[in-house]
Amino acid sequence: MKKTCFHCGLDVPENLHLTVRYEDEDRETCCAGCQAVAQSIIDAGLGSYYKQRTADAQKTELPPQEILDQIRLYDLPEVQSDFVETHGGTREAVLMLGGITCAACVWLIEQRLLRTDGIVRIDLNYSTHRCRVVWDDKKIRLSDILLKIRQTGYTAAPYDAQKIEAANQKERKQYIVRLAVAGLGMMQTMMFALPTYLYGGDIEPDFLKILHWGGFLMVLPVVFYCAVPFYQGALRDLKNRRAGMDTPIAAAIIMTFAAGIYSLATNAGQGMYFESIAMLLFFLLGGRFMEQIARRKAGDAAERLVKLIPAFCHHMPDYPDTQETCEAAVVKLKAGDIVMVKPGETVPVDGTVVEGSSAVNEAMLTGESLPVAKMPSEKVTAGTLNTQSPLIIRTDRTGSSTRLSHIVRLLDRALAQKPRTAELAEQYASSFIFGELLLAVPVFIGWTLYADAHTALWITVALLVITCPCALSLATPTALAASTGTLVREGILIGGKQAIETLAQTTDIIFDKTGTLTQGNPAVRRIELLGSMTEAQVLAVAQSLEQQSEHPLARAILNCRISGGSVPDIAIKQRLNRIGEGVGAQLTVNGETQVWALGRASYVAEISGKEPQTEGGGSAVFLGSQSGFAAVFYLTDPLKDSAAEAVRQLAGKNLTMHILSGDRETAVSETARALGIAHYRAQAMPEDKLEYVKALQKEGKKVLMIGDGINDAPVLAQADVSAAAAGGTDIARDGADIVLLNEDLRTVAHLLDQARRTRQIIRQNLIWAGAYNIIAVPLAVLGYVQPWIAALGMSFSSLAVLGNALRLHKRGKMPSEKMPSEQ
């Protein structure tokens, strides 16, 4: 007895044993393709499909061996070295996807991958078709991920800016050709159909048949070439057992064409439908082409940043012995390499200027239009533009380690974010399509009984087309993409999920002081000696303790210089860092070993065993050992130029402002008084800051926290939404939802305004999309809409949503800008 395939029903070859486990039984399959698909369906919890189906599935073919071999090459370490980052036990890569036609495609790929063991995170950007995937290499290989995407019906490959641009150009050309063919087909079919509209009853049967056949021949290129993208999308939907945006459109085209052929074959004498198909596809393709342009414009921020890094640079392998340069690939550079950047060229790496002076335009990263002067020993950033003189730069970081790459990663994450409104809209859109397909059946039957099959057909087609919920799916992602791109141009990088949505609801803003409200470059104003050591000696001890600290106050002590005086011999061991309080270590100073501490008076007192004999004022850092207090360093840190204006603008928006700082009471109170901030907390430990934020949240407040230090990381995570200055620590930037690239606090007011505008635009889009469907469905069901009008209506609704979202691209007046009359 022959065995049949559990999946497709075909005969299973003899001596072949490929099984899947279903309901505690091994079921035979006829090939590896059917086995893989059946196992995927069962593993996804969809095994009931095999009980409910009314026919066997089609035989599933795996990709050709040639393609499989190519995909496996991506597992080689030497291949992955150019585009895969390793983070501990996980790996991360950016992929470019092909075949995506709507937001539902994004959802399908995400769901398929997230159900796969070993996938840690997926950030998929609908606007740019970029997918950032993080996986556990011990559980799954990159080739398995690429193959799974391909089996879902899409393509994936490592991201390459040049390849993606070439693919976009090819796609645009195909759309233009399809649109031109559909336009010609529409005109030609209308030429044959028009006489039948005007003089149908007076035309001889033979001539009428010629007109009908002419319309049929003219519509063939439209049906079998122009409509291919809709068929491909519908086939993917069917393969993945879902209804997407292309499903009702493809159904409408096939139904109308089949009815036209039937009418032609039976000489029914009614309209041949062919002109309706051509007109329908012309308007649908036109709308989709315009949607494609608008979508790319909305999400072009990440693409522009990716293209900033040049492919080649001027490498100086023998510097400083010679000034000779040679062309080298940027991807091959490593830390320590010397490169020359000529005027008009883009800086290829994060590095330090070792020779030359020039001005560098950083507008593409920070939004700051004025070039920034760069001298020897100063840092430069990849992606910025050298404007005046040659610079010789020592490479510090390259490739994925650069600040620009970090920004692009955050931007990808931002563009992949899905606020609650977007998730609800996607769920509604999917359910709506199923409901639309179900509704089409009784509508067709009802109009057939009430009128005739011809009338029922065009009413059903109009219903399927006009009610496609494309606008609903586009409402949120396009607005977020447009808003995020605009903020990037202003030097504001959104990286956190729900960040824009939460920003629009902000009621309270909490500022850290040092480095956020102040310039972050404090300097030692005075040293007060409390023991027998000299200024040079206490400074040497303090600098030894602060050698590994990134805190601005530590940098002030490290940068302090005193002329004269003998410096002791110091040896360090058993270093200790207590976050928010200070640093300590066991030091051997001139042969005497003791525990030393630098930081708050209370922290140092734990070591010395007694309180200091001075209070001082402003920012003070105490130094002491087991022998007692040795000195106190008084520091000054002026306010940022933008701080006072930023606080004034935010106060005008009915926002409550707070200062949370670990600094001394006198220093914090002086800053609060200078800025007019009534709520502040000094000498706050990280846990104190957490409790302060939690207390506000218990009162129903929405808190925006702005900080820049390591000790701010916990409270940045606790706040409803958080922002960090680009000059802050890596931990603070990585933990924040927003990064202020230009460190101008006046952009915070602009950020809040943009968030509120974005929320308003999203609401308008959702209201419009919902109202459109509510109005369109009854009009189509009652027969008031022709198919070509339905195509226009669907395209117009999508373009209306996109056009409304693109209003967020308009650069509003920055809070820092004044009208001439105000200056």
mmCIF file of N, CA, C and O in Angstrom, residues 628-707:
data_model
loop_
_atom_site.group_PDB
_atom_site.id
_atom_site.type_symbol
_atom_site.label_atom_id
_atom_site.label_comp_id
_atom_site.label_asym_id
_atom_site.label_seq_id
_atom_site.Cartn_x
_atom_site.Cartn_y
_atom_site.Cartn_z
ATOM 1 N N GLY A 628 43.166 60.940 59.011
ATOM 2 C CA GLY A 628 42.305 62.112 59.113
ATOM 3 C C GLY A 628 42.124 62.796 57.768
ATOM 4 O O GLY A 628 42.645 62.348 56.734
ATOM 5 N N PHE A 629 41.372 63.902 57.753
ATOM 6 C CA PHE A 629 41.133 64.647 56.521
ATOM 7 C C PHE A 629 42.410 65.389 56.131
ATOM 8 O O PHE A 629 43.080 65.997 56.975
ATOM 9 N N ALA A 630 42.715 65.368 54.816
ATOM 10 C CA ALA A 630 43.942 66.013 54.332
ATOM 11 C C ALA A 630 43.664 67.298 53.577
ATOM 12 O O ALA A 630 44.457 68.239 53.631
ATOM 13 N N ALA A 631 42.515 67.365 52.854
ATOM 14 C CA ALA A 631 42.246 68.563 52.055
ATOM 15 C C ALA A 631 40.806 68.543 51.565
ATOM 16 O O ALA A 631 40.127 67.505 51.608
ATOM 17 N N VAL A 632 40.374 69.680 51.124
ATOM 18 C CA VAL A 632 39.081 69.790 50.447
ATOM 19 C C VAL A 632 39.282 70.601 49.165
ATOM 20 O O VAL A 632 39.933 71.647 49.175
ATOM 21 N N PHE A 633 38.753 70.063 48.052
ATOM 22 C CA PHE A 633 38.878 70.705 46.744
ATOM 23 C C PHE A 633 37.551 71.411 46.438
ATOM 24 O O PHE A 633 36.495 70.767 46.378
ATOM 25 N N TYR A 634 37.612 72.716 46.231
ATOM 26 C CA TYR A 634 36.422 73.480 45.887
ATOM 27 C C TYR A 634 36.398 73.666 44.364
ATOM 28 O O TYR A 634 37.372 74.144 43.776
ATOM 29 N N LEU A 635 35.285 73.269 43.767
ATOM 30 C CA LEU A 635 35.178 73.302 42.314
ATOM 31 C C LEU A 635 34.069 74.259 41.881
ATOM 32 O O LEU A 635 33.092 74.474 42.615
ATOM 33 N N THR A 636 34.214 74.774 40.705
ATOM 34 C CA THR A 636 33.183 75.619 40.118
ATOM 35 C C THR A 636 32.837 75.074 38.742
ATOM 36 O O THR A 636 33.720 74.611 38.009
ATOM 37 N N ASP A 637 31.548 75.119 38.397
ATOM 38 C CA ASP A 637 31.068 74.610 37.107
ATOM 39 C C ASP A 637 29.975 75.547 36.615
ATOM 40 O O ASP A 637 28.834 75.475 37.071
ATOM 41 N N PRO A 638 30.287 76.464 35.710
ATOM 42 C CA PRO A 638 29.286 77.444 35.263
ATOM 43 C C PRO A 638 28.116 76.792 34.530
ATOM 44 O O PRO A 638 28.261 75.704 33.944
ATOM 45 N N LEU A 639 26.965 77.458 34.560
ATOM 46 C CA LEU A 639 25.789 76.968 33.853
ATOM 47 C C LEU A 639 26.012 76.986 32.353
ATOM 48 O O LEU A 639 26.761 77.809 31.817
ATOM 49 N N LYS A 640 25.347 76.067 31.662
ATOM 50 C CA LYS A 640 25.366 76.098 30.204
ATOM 51 C C LYS A 640 24.664 77.358 29.707
ATOM 52 O O LYS A 640 23.716 77.847 30.333
ATOM 53 N N ASP A 641 25.111 77.849 28.570
ATOM 54 C CA ASP A 641 24.510 79.059 28.007
ATOM 55 C C ASP A 641 23.023 78.874 27.722
ATOM 56 O O ASP A 641 22.244 79.823 27.781
ATOM 57 N N SER A 642 22.636 77.642 27.402
ATOM 58 C CA SER A 642 21.240 77.387 27.008
ATOM 59 C C SER A 642 20.341 77.058 28.190
ATOM 60 O O SER A 642 19.126 76.964 28.028
ATOM 61 N N ALA A 643 20.909 76.873 29.397
ATOM 62 C CA ALA A 643 20.123 76.358 30.523
ATOM 63 C C ALA A 643 18.999 77.293 30.934
ATOM 64 O O ALA A 643 17.839 76.879 31.074
ATOM 65 N N ALA A 644 19.310 78.572 31.147
ATOM 66 C CA ALA A 644 18.298 79.518 31.632
ATOM 67 C C ALA A 644 17.160 79.668 30.631
ATOM 68 O O ALA A 644 15.977 79.656 31.002
ATOM 69 N N GLU A 645 17.506 79.792 29.335
ATOM 70 C CA GLU A 645 16.471 79.956 28.306
ATOM 71 C C GLU A 645 15.631 78.687 28.193
ATOM 72 O O GLU A 645 14.398 78.759 28.030
ATOM 73 N N ALA A 646 16.263 77.527 28.300
ATOM 74 C CA ALA A 646 15.526 76.272 28.203
ATOM 75 C C ALA A 646 14.527 76.130 29.343
ATOM 76 O O ALA A 646 13.363 75.748 29.131
ATOM 77 N N VAL A 647 14.942 76.446 30.563
ATOM 78 C CA VAL A 647 14.046 76.358 31.719
ATOM 79 C C VAL A 647 12.885 77.329 31.570
ATOM 80 O O VAL A 647 11.730 77.005 31.892
ATOM 81 N N ARG A 648 13.160 78.516 31.069
ATOM 82 C CA ARG A 648 12.092 79.509 30.876
ATOM 83 C C ARG A 648 11.056 79.003 29.866
ATOM 84 O O ARG A 648 9.844 79.126 30.071
ATOM 85 N N GLN A 649 11.519 78.420 28.770
ATOM 86 C CA GLN A 649 10.607 77.907 27.751
ATOM 87 C C GLN A 649 9.770 76.742 28.285
ATOM 88 O O GLN A 649 8.570 76.650 28.010
ATOM 89 N N LEU A 650 10.397 75.864 29.033
ATOM 90 C CA LEU A 650 9.679 74.711 29.565
ATOM 91 C C LEU A 650 8.668 75.131 30.624
ATOM 92 O O LEU A 650 7.577 74.550 30.721
ATOM 93 N N ALA A 651 9.027 76.141 31.410
ATOM 94 C CA ALA A 651 8.078 76.644 32.404
ATOM 95 C C ALA A 651 6.841 77.216 31.726
ATOM 96 O O ALA A 651 5.730 77.123 32.260
ATOM 97 N N GLY A 652 7.036 77.793 30.531
ATOM 98 C CA GLY A 652 5.893 78.329 29.796
ATOM 99 C C GLY A 652 4.969 77.266 29.245
ATOM 100 O O GLY A 652 3.881 77.583 28.755
ATOM 101 N N LYS A 653 5.373 76.011 29.299
ATOM 102 C CA LYS A 653 4.539 74.904 28.814
ATOM 103 C C LYS A 653 3.853 74.175 29.977
ATOM 104 O O LYS A 653 3.387 73.050 29.822
ATOM 105 N N ASN A 654 3.797 74.837 31.128
ATOM 106 C CA ASN A 654 3.139 74.281 32.328
ATOM 107 C C ASN A 654 3.766 72.964 32.773
ATOM 108 O O ASN A 654 3.065 72.048 33.215
ATOM 109 N N LEU A 655 5.079 72.881 32.648
ATOM 110 C CA LEU A 655 5.801 71.704 33.108
ATOM 111 C C LEU A 655 6.476 72.015 34.443
ATOM 112 O O LEU A 655 6.963 73.127 34.656
ATOM 113 N N THR A 656 6.496 71.051 35.332
ATOM 114 C CA THR A 656 7.157 71.217 36.629
ATOM 115 C C THR A 656 8.573 70.694 36.518
ATOM 116 O O THR A 656 8.791 69.574 36.052
ATOM 117 N N MET A 657 9.536 71.503 36.965
ATOM 118 C CA MET A 657 10.944 71.133 36.831
ATOM 119 C C MET A 657 11.580 70.865 38.187
ATOM 120 O O MET A 657 11.230 71.505 39.177
ATOM 121 N N HIS A 658 12.504 69.916 38.181
ATOM 122 C CA HIS A 658 13.191 69.491 39.394
ATOM 123 C C HIS A 658 14.676 69.355 39.094
ATOM 124 O O HIS A 658 15.064 69.102 37.945
ATOM 125 N N ILE A 659 15.500 69.490 40.136
ATOM 126 C CA ILE A 659 16.923 69.180 40.041
ATOM 127 C C ILE A 659 17.225 68.075 41.049
ATOM 128 O O ILE A 659 16.878 68.181 42.219
ATOM 129 N N LEU A 660 17.841 66.995 40.550
ATOM 130 C CA LEU A 660 18.308 65.907 41.413
ATOM 131 C C LEU A 660 19.815 65.808 41.239
ATOM 132 O O LEU A 660 20.297 65.578 40.121
ATOM 133 N N SER A 661 20.550 65.999 42.315
ATOM 134 C CA SER A 661 21.998 66.012 42.196
ATOM 135 C C SER A 661 22.646 65.384 43.422
ATOM 136 O O SER A 661 22.120 65.470 44.535
ATOM 137 N N GLY A 662 23.794 64.782 43.213
ATOM 138 C CA GLY A 662 24.577 64.253 44.311
ATOM 139 C C GLY A 662 25.504 65.287 44.902
ATOM 140 O O GLY A 662 26.237 65.003 45.853
ATOM 141 N N ASP A 663 25.456 66.509 44.352
ATOM 142 C CA ASP A 663 26.339 67.573 44.816
ATOM 143 C C ASP A 663 25.862 68.129 46.154
ATOM 144 O O ASP A 663 24.760 67.828 46.621
ATOM 145 N N ARG A 664 26.699 68.991 46.752
ATOM 146 C CA ARG A 664 26.396 69.566 48.051
ATOM 147 C C ARG A 664 25.187 70.497 47.995
ATOM 148 O O ARG A 664 24.836 71.050 46.945
ATOM 149 N N GLU A 665 24.541 70.676 49.129
ATOM 150 C CA GLU A 665 23.334 71.494 49.239
ATOM 151 C C GLU A 665 23.555 72.897 48.698
ATOM 152 O O GLU A 665 22.733 73.423 47.955
ATOM 153 N N THR A 666 24.669 73.520 49.087
ATOM 154 C CA THR A 666 24.898 74.915 48.674
ATOM 155 C C THR A 666 25.037 75.025 47.165
ATOM 156 O O THR A 666 24.505 75.960 46.557
ATOM 157 N N ALA A 667 25.741 74.101 46.533
ATOM 158 C CA ALA A 667 25.941 74.156 45.087
ATOM 159 C C ALA A 667 24.620 73.954 44.341
ATOM 160 O O ALA A 667 24.317 74.654 43.369
ATOM 161 N N VAL A 668 23.812 72.996 44.797
ATOM 162 C CA VAL A 668 22.543 72.717 44.131
ATOM 163 C C VAL A 668 21.561 73.859 44.336
ATOM 164 O O VAL A 668 20.848 74.262 43.403
ATOM 165 N N SER A 669 21.507 74.398 45.538
ATOM 166 C CA SER A 669 20.572 75.497 45.809
ATOM 167 C C SER A 669 20.934 76.732 44.997
ATOM 168 O O SER A 669 20.055 77.458 44.512
ATOM 169 N N GLU A 670 22.226 76.983 44.817
ATOM 170 C CA GLU A 670 22.641 78.116 43.992
ATOM 171 C C GLU A 670 22.196 77.936 42.547
ATOM 172 O O GLU A 670 21.709 78.876 41.908
ATOM 173 N N THR A 671 22.361 76.736 42.016
ATOM 174 C CA THR A 671 21.935 76.462 40.645
ATOM 175 C C THR A 671 20.425 76.591 40.505
ATOM 176 O O THR A 671 19.921 77.196 39.545
ATOM 177 N N ALA A 672 19.667 76.030 41.458
ATOM 178 C CA ALA A 672 18.204 76.100 41.407
ATOM 179 C C ALA A 672 17.729 77.541 41.481
ATOM 180 O O ALA A 672 16.809 77.951 40.758
ATOM 181 N N ARG A 673 18.351 78.336 42.349
ATOM 182 C CA ARG A 673 17.962 79.739 42.483
ATOM 183 C C ARG A 673 18.285 80.527 41.208
ATOM 184 O O ARG A 673 17.488 81.350 40.762
ATOM 185 N N ALA A 674 19.420 80.250 40.602
ATOM 186 C CA ALA A 674 19.801 80.958 39.378
ATOM 187 C C ALA A 674 18.852 80.649 38.223
ATOM 188 O O ALA A 674 18.604 81.500 37.371
ATOM 189 N N LEU A 675 18.303 79.445 38.199
ATOM 190 C CA LEU A 675 17.411 79.041 37.098
ATOM 191 C C LEU A 675 15.940 79.207 37.433
ATOM 192 O O LEU A 675 15.078 79.022 36.565
ATOM 193 N N GLY A 676 15.630 79.514 38.678
ATOM 194 C CA GLY A 676 14.234 79.668 39.069
ATOM 195 C C GLY A 676 13.496 78.356 39.200
ATOM 196 O O GLY A 676 12.285 78.281 38.936
ATOM 197 N N ILE A 677 14.198 77.295 39.600
ATOM 198 C CA ILE A 677 13.584 75.976 39.796
ATOM 199 C C ILE A 677 13.306 75.789 41.285
ATOM 200 O O ILE A 677 14.234 75.839 42.108
ATOM 201 N N ALA A 678 12.050 75.571 41.625
ATOM 202 C CA ALA A 678 11.650 75.517 43.036
ATOM 203 C C ALA A 678 11.914 74.158 43.676
ATOM 204 O O ALA A 678 12.131 74.061 44.880
ATOM 205 N N HIS A 679 11.876 73.094 42.892
ATOM 206 C CA HIS A 679 12.003 71.742 43.446
ATOM 207 C C HIS A 679 13.402 71.195 43.168
ATOM 208 O O HIS A 679 13.810 71.075 42.014
ATOM 209 N N TYR A 680 14.125 70.867 44.236
ATOM 210 C CA TYR A 680 15.451 70.291 44.053
ATOM 211 C C TYR A 680 15.787 69.399 45.235
ATOM 212 O O TYR A 680 15.217 69.510 46.309
ATOM 213 N N ARG A 681 16.756 68.509 44.991
ATOM 214 C CA ARG A 681 17.226 67.592 46.032
ATOM 215 C C ARG A 681 18.738 67.476 45.892
ATOM 216 O O ARG A 681 19.239 67.125 44.809
ATOM 217 N N ALA A 682 19.476 67.796 46.942
ATOM 218 C CA ALA A 682 20.930 67.743 46.923
ATOM 219 C C ALA A 682 21.423 66.495 47.642
ATOM 220 O O ALA A 682 20.677 65.838 48.371
ATOM 221 N N GLN A 683 22.699 66.168 47.428
ATOM 222 C CA GLN A 683 23.352 65.019 48.058
ATOM 223 C C GLN A 683 22.505 63.744 47.903
ATOM 224 O O GLN A 683 22.370 62.943 48.829
ATOM 225 N N ALA A 684 21.953 63.591 46.700
ATOM 226 C CA ALA A 684 21.062 62.454 46.429
ATOM 227 C C ALA A 684 21.871 61.273 45.904
ATOM 228 O O ALA A 684 22.591 61.389 44.905
ATOM 229 N N MET A 685 21.767 60.171 46.593
ATOM 230 C CA MET A 685 22.379 58.927 46.132
ATOM 231 C C MET A 685 21.532 58.353 44.987
ATOM 232 O O MET A 685 20.376 58.739 44.801
ATOM 233 N N PRO A 686 22.076 57.417 44.190
ATOM 234 C CA PRO A 686 21.265 56.808 43.122
ATOM 235 C C PRO A 686 19.941 56.251 43.619
ATOM 236 O O PRO A 686 18.896 56.426 42.964
ATOM 237 N N GLU A 687 19.952 55.619 44.790
ATOM 238 C CA GLU A 687 18.690 55.082 45.323
ATOM 239 C C GLU A 687 17.741 56.197 45.752
ATOM 240 O O GLU A 687 16.512 56.049 45.662
ATOM 241 N N ASP A 688 18.299 57.347 46.191
ATOM 242 C CA ASP A 688 17.455 58.495 46.542
ATOM 243 C C ASP A 688 16.766 59.049 45.299
ATOM 244 O O ASP A 688 15.594 59.426 45.337
ATOM 245 N N LYS A 689 17.523 59.091 44.190
ATOM 246 C CA LYS A 689 16.940 59.581 42.944
ATOM 247 C C LYS A 689 15.814 58.653 42.472
ATOM 248 O O LYS A 689 14.775 59.112 41.975
ATOM 249 N N LEU A 690 16.033 57.355 42.619
ATOM 250 C CA LEU A 690 14.996 56.393 42.239
ATOM 251 C C LEU A 690 13.720 56.620 43.047
ATOM 252 O O LEU A 690 12.610 56.645 42.487
ATOM 253 N N GLU A 691 13.857 56.784 44.351
ATOM 254 C CA GLU A 691 12.693 56.995 45.212
ATOM 255 C C GLU A 691 11.986 58.299 44.862
ATOM 256 O O GLU A 691 10.754 58.376 44.906
ATOM 257 N N TYR A 692 12.749 59.317 44.516
ATOM 258 C CA TYR A 692 12.164 60.613 44.150
ATOM 259 C C TYR A 692 11.288 60.467 42.896
ATOM 260 O O TYR A 692 10.150 60.964 42.849
ATOM 261 N N VAL A 693 11.809 59.747 41.908
ATOM 262 C CA VAL A 693 11.046 59.544 40.670
ATOM 263 C C VAL A 693 9.819 58.674 40.923
ATOM 264 O O VAL A 693 8.714 58.959 40.428
ATOM 265 N N LYS A 694 9.980 57.623 41.708
ATOM 266 C CA LYS A 694 8.850 56.740 42.002
ATOM 267 C C LYS A 694 7.737 57.495 42.734
ATOM 268 O O LYS A 694 6.554 57.246 42.486
ATOM 269 N N ALA A 695 8.137 58.407 43.622
ATOM 270 C CA ALA A 695 7.129 59.189 44.354
ATOM 271 C C ALA A 695 6.316 60.052 43.405
ATOM 272 O O ALA A 695 5.084 60.169 43.547
ATOM 273 N N LEU A 696 6.980 60.651 42.427
ATOM 274 C CA LEU A 696 6.253 61.452 41.435
ATOM 275 C C LEU A 696 5.329 60.570 40.600
ATOM 276 O O LEU A 696 4.187 60.946 40.295
ATOM 277 N N GLN A 697 5.802 59.401 40.221
ATOM 278 C CA GLN A 697 4.991 58.499 39.396
ATOM 279 C C GLN A 697 3.769 57.992 40.147
ATOM 280 O O GLN A 697 2.706 57.783 39.544
ATOM 281 N N LYS A 698 3.904 57.807 41.474
ATOM 282 C CA LYS A 698 2.753 57.383 42.268
ATOM 283 C C LYS A 698 1.671 58.457 42.287
ATOM 284 O O LYS A 698 0.489 58.157 42.488
ATOM 285 N N GLU A 699 2.072 59.706 42.103
ATOM 286 C CA GLU A 699 1.111 60.806 42.040
ATOM 287 C C GLU A 699 0.479 60.941 40.659
ATOM 288 O O GLU A 699 -0.293 61.864 40.411
ATOM 289 N N GLY A 700 0.836 60.033 39.741
ATOM 290 C CA GLY A 700 0.274 60.070 38.391
ATOM 291 C C GLY A 700 1.044 60.948 37.432
ATOM 292 O O GLY A 700 0.556 61.238 36.338
ATOM 293 N N LYS A 701 2.254 61.349 37.796
ATOM 294 C CA LYS A 701 3.058 62.215 36.942
ATOM 295 C C LYS A 701 3.761 61.386 35.869
ATOM 296 O O LYS A 701 4.139 60.233 36.093
ATOM 297 N N LYS A 702 3.974 61.996 34.716
ATOM 298 C CA LYS A 702 4.793 61.416 33.658
ATOM 299 C C LYS A 702 6.139 62.139 33.672
ATOM 300 O O LYS A 702 6.200 63.346 33.435
ATOM 301 N N VAL A 703 7.205 61.401 33.956
ATOM 302 C CA VAL A 703 8.491 62.011 34.267
ATOM 303 C C VAL A 703 9.472 61.840 33.107
ATOM 304 O O VAL A 703 9.684 60.726 32.613
ATOM 305 N N LEU A 704 10.069 62.973 32.697
ATOM 306 C CA LEU A 704 11.199 62.981 31.771
ATOM 307 C C LEU A 704 12.451 63.281 32.582
ATOM 308 O O LEU A 704 12.538 64.315 33.244
ATOM 309 N N MET A 705 13.416 62.361 32.576
ATOM 310 C CA MET A 705 14.667 62.520 33.314
ATOM 311 C C MET A 705 15.784 62.815 32.328
ATOM 312 O O MET A 705 15.937 62.105 31.326
ATOM 313 N N ILE A 706 16.572 63.866 32.601
ATOM 314 C CA ILE A 706 17.698 64.236 31.740
ATOM 315 C C ILE A 706 18.967 64.168 32.575
ATOM 316 O O ILE A 706 19.101 64.890 33.563
ATOM 317 N N GLY A 707 19.894 63.280 32.202
ATOM 318 C CA GLY A 707 21.137 63.122 32.947
ATOM 319 C C GLY A 707 22.261 62.708 32.036
ATOM 320 O O GLY A 707 22.076 62.528 30.833
#
